[in-house]
mmCIF file of C-alpha atoms and ligand atoms in Angstrom:
data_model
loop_
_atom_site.group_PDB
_atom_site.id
_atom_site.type_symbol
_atom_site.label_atom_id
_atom_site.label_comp_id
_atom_site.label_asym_id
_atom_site.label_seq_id
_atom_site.Cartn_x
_atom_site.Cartn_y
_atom_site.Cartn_z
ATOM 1 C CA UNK A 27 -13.872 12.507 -37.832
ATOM 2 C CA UNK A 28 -14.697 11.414 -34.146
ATOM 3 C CA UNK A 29 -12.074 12.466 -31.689
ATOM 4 C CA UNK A 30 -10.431 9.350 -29.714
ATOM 5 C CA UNK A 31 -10.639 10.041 -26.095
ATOM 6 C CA UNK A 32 -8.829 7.921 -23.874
ATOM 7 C CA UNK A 33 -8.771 7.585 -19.870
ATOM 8 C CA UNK A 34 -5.192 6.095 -18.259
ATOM 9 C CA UNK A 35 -6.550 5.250 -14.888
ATOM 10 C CA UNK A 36 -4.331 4.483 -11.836
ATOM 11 C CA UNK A 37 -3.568 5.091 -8.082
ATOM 12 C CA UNK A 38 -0.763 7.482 -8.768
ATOM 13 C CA UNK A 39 0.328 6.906 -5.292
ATOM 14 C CA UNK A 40 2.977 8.811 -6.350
ATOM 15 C CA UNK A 41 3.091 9.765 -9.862
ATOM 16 C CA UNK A 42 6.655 8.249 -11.047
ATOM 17 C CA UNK A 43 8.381 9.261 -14.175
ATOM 18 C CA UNK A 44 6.934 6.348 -15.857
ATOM 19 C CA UNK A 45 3.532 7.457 -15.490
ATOM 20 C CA UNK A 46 5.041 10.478 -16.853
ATOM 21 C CA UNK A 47 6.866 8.670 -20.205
ATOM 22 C CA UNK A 48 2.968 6.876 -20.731
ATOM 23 C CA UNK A 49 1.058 10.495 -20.336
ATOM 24 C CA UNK A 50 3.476 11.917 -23.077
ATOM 25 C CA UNK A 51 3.110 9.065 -25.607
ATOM 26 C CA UNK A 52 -0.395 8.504 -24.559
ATOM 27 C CA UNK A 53 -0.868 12.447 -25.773
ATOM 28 C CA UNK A 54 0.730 11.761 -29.076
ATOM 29 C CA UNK A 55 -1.876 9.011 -30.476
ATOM 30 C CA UNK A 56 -5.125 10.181 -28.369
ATOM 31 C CA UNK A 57 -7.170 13.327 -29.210
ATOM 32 C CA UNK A 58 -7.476 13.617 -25.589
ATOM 33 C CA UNK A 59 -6.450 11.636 -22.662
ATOM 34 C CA UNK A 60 -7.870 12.067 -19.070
ATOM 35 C CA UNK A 61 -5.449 10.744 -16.162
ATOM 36 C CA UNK A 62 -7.940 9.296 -14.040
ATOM 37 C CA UNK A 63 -7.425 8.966 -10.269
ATOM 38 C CA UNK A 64 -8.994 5.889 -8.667
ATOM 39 C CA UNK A 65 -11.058 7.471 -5.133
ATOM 40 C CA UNK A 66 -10.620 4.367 -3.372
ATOM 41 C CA UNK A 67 -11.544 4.561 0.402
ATOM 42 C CA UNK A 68 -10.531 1.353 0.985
ATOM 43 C CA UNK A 69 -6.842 1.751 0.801
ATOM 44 C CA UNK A 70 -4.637 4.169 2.586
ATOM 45 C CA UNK A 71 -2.845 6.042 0.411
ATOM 46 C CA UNK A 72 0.659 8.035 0.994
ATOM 47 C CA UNK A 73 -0.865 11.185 -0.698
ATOM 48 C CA UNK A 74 -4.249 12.450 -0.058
ATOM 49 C CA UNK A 75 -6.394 12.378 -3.639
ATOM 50 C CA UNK A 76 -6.339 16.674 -3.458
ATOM 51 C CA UNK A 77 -2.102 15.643 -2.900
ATOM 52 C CA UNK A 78 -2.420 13.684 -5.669
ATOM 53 C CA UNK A 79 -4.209 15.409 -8.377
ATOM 54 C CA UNK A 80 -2.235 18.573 -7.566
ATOM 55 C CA UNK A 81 0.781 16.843 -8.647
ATOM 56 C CA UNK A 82 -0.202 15.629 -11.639
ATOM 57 C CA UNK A 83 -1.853 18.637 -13.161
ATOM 58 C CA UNK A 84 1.151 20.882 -12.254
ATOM 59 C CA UNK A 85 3.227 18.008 -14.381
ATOM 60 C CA UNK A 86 0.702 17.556 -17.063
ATOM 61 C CA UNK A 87 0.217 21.245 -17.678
ATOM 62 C CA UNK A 88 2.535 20.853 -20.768
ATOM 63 C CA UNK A 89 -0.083 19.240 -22.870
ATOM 64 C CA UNK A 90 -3.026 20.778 -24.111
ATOM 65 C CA UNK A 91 -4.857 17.319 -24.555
ATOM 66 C CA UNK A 92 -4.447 15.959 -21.097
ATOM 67 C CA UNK A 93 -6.449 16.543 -18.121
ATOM 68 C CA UNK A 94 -6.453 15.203 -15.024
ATOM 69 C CA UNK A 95 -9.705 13.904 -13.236
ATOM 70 C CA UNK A 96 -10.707 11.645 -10.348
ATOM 71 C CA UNK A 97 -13.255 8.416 -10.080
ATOM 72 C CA UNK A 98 -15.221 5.763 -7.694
ATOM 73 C CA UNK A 99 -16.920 2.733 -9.028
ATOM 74 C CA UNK A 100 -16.299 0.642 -11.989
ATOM 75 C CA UNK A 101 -13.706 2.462 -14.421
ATOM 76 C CA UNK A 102 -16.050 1.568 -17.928
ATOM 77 C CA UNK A 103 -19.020 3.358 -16.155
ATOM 78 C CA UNK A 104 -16.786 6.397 -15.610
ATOM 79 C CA UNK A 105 -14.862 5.840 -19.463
ATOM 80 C CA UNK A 106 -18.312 5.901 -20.614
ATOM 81 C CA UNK A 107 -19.683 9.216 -18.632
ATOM 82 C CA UNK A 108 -16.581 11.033 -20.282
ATOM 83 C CA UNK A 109 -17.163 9.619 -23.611
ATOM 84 C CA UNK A 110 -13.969 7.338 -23.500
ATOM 85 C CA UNK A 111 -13.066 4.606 -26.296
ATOM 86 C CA UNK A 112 -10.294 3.373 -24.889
ATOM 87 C CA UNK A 113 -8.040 3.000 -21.777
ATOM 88 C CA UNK A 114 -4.518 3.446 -21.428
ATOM 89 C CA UNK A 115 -2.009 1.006 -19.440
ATOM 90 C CA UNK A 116 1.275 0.702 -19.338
ATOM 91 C CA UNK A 117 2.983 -3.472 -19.659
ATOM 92 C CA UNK A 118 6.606 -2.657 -17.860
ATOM 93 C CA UNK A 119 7.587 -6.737 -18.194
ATOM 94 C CA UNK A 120 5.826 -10.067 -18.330
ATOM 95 C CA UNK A 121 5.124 -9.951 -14.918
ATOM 96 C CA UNK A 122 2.454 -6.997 -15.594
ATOM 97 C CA UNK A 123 1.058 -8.956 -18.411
ATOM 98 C CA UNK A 124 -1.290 -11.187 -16.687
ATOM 99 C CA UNK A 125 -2.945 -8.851 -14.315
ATOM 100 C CA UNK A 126 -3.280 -6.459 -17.299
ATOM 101 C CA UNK A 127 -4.781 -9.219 -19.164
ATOM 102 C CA UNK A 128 -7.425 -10.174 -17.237
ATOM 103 C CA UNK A 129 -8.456 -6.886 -16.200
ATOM 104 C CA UNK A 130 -8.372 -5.769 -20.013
ATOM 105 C CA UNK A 131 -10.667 -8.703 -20.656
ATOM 106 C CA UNK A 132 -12.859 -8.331 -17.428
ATOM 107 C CA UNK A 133 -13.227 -4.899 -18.911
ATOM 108 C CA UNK A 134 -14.346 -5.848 -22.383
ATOM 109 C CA UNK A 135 -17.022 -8.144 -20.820
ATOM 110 C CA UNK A 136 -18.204 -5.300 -19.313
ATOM 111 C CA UNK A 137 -17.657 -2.814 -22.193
ATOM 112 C CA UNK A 138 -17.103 -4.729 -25.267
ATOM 113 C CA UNK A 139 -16.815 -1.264 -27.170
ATOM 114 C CA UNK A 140 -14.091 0.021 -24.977
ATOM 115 C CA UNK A 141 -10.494 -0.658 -26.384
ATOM 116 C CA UNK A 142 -7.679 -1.257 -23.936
ATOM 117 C CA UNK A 143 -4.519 -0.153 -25.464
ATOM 118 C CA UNK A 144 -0.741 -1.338 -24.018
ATOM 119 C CA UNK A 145 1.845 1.040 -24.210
ATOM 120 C CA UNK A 146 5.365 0.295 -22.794
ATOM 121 C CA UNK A 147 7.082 3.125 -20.900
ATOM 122 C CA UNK A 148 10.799 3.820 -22.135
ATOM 123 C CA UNK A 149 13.238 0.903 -20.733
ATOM 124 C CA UNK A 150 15.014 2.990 -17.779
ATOM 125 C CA UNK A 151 11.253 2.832 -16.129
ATOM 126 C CA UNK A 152 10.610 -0.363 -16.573
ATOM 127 C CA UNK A 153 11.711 -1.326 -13.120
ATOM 128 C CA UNK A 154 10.057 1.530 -11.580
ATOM 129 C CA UNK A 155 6.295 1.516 -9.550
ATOM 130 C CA UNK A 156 4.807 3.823 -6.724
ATOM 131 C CA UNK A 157 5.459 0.838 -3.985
ATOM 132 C CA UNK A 158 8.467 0.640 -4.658
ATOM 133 C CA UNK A 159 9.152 4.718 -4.677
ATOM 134 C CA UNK A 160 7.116 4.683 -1.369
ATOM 135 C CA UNK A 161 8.721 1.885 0.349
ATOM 136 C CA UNK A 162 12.750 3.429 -0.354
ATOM 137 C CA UNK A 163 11.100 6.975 0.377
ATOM 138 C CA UNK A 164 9.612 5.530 3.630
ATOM 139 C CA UNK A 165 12.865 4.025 4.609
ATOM 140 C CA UNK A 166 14.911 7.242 3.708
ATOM 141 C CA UNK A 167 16.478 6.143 0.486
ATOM 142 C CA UNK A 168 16.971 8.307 -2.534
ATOM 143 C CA UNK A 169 14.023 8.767 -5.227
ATOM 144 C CA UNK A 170 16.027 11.194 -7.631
ATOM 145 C CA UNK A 171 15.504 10.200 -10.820
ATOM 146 C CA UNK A 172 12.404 7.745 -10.239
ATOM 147 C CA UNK A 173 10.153 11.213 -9.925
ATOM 148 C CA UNK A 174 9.795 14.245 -10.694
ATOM 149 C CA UNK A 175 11.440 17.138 -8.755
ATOM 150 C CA UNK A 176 8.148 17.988 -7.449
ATOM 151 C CA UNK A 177 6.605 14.814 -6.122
ATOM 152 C CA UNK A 178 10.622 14.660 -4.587
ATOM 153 C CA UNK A 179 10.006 17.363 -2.460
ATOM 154 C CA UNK A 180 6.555 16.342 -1.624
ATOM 155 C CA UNK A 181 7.644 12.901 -0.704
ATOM 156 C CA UNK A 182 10.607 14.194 1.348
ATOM 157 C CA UNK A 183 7.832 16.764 3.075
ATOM 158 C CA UNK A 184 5.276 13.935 4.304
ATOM 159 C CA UNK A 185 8.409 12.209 5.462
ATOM 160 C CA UNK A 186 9.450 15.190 7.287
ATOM 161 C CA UNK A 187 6.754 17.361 8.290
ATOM 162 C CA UNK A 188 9.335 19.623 9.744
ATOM 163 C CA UNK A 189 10.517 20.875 5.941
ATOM 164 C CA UNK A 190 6.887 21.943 5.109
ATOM 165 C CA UNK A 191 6.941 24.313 8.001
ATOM 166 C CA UNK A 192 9.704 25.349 7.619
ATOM 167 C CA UNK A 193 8.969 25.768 3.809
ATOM 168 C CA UNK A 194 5.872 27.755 4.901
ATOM 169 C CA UNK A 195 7.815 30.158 7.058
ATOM 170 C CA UNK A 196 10.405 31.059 4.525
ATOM 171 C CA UNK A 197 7.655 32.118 1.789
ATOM 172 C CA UNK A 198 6.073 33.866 5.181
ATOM 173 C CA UNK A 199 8.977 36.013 6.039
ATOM 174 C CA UNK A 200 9.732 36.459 2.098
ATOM 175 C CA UNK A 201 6.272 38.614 1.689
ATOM 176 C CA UNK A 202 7.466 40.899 4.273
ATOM 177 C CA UNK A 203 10.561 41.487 2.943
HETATM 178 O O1 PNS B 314 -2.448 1.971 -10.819
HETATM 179 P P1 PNS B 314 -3.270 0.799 -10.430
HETATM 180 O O2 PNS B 314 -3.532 0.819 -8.951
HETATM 181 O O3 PNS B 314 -2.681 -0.499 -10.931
HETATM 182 O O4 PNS B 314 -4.720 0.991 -11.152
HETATM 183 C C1 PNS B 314 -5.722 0.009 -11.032
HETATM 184 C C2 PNS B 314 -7.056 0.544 -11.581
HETATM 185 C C3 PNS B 314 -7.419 1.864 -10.944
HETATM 186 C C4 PNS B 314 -6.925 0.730 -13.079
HETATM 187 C C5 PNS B 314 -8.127 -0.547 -11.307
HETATM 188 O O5 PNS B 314 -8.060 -0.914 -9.968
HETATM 189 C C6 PNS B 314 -9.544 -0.056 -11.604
HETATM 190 O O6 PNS B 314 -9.894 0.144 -12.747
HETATM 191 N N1 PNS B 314 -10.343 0.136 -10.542
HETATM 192 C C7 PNS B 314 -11.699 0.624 -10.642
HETATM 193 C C8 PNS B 314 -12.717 -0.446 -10.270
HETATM 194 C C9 PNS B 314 -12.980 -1.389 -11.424
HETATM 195 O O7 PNS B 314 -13.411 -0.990 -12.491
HETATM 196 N N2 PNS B 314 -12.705 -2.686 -11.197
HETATM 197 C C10 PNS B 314 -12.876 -3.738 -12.179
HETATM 198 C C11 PNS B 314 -11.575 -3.982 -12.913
HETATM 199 S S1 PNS B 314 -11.749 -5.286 -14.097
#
């Protein structure tokens, strides 16, 4: 039988634990799912797209059917060039519906043979998005919990360059030792 690929496209701006919670049930019911990172020059992002996909393949390395790619242009001309038959998104409340709606169906005008499928991440994320993890990061707050460990300490670097350095230095003077 055909293998069911699937793409879950997104900004990632950071990966939160409820991109996480949708990777790991996406992984369950697709033979293969590619995390696709949007390469959009037209917004400034918090993390670089190298910052970015770093991040997610050090927290999708778990999974042998999940890799993690990047794309430009329209998303069903890229779900197409990977062989893609569907598209994962995640519906947190009503209020996501009707964006995810009409891009769904603006997608299946375009693609009619690519399937958009809804999954809902667990209920503890379903207040949780990458604004609002930038926005309390940005103004100091606490993100424990909302992300993973890793994409903690990155967001607490690019708030504090200082910490990279000094990061940097320790693993410097560690070699020598
Ligand atoms: O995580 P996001 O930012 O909500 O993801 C939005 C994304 C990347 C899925 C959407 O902007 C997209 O697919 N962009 C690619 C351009 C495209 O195909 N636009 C037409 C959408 S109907």
């Amino acid at each position: 039988m055909k293998k069911v690929i699937a793409i879950y496209p997104g900004s990632f701006d950071p990966l939160t634990n409820g991109h996480l919670d949708l990777i790991e049930r996406g992984s369950k019911i697709f033979d293969e799912l590619i995390v696709a990172i949007l390469r959009n020059s037209e917004k400034t992002p918090l993390f670089s797209l190298g910052e970015r996909r770093q991040m997610l393949e050090a927290m999708t390395e778990r999974w042998n059917n999940v890799r993690v790619d990047t794309f430009e242009g329209l998303m069903v001309d890229y779900a197409m060039r990977v062989e893609a038959t569907a598209v994962l998104r995640g519906i947190r409340a009503i209020s996501d519906y009707e964006y995810e709606l009409q891009m769904a169906l603006m997608n299946r005008k375009l693609a009619p043979n690519l399937e958009t499928v809804f999954m809902m991440p667990a209920e503890a994320y379903s207040y949780l998005s990458s604004r609002l993890v930038r926005e309390i990061a940005q103004l100091g707050g606490a993100v424990s919990g909302l992300v993973p460990e890793l994409v903690e300490q990155r967001l607490r670097e690019k708030m504090d360059p200082a910490l990279k350095f000094q990061k940097v230095r320790k693993s410097r003077t560690g070699k020598k030792q």
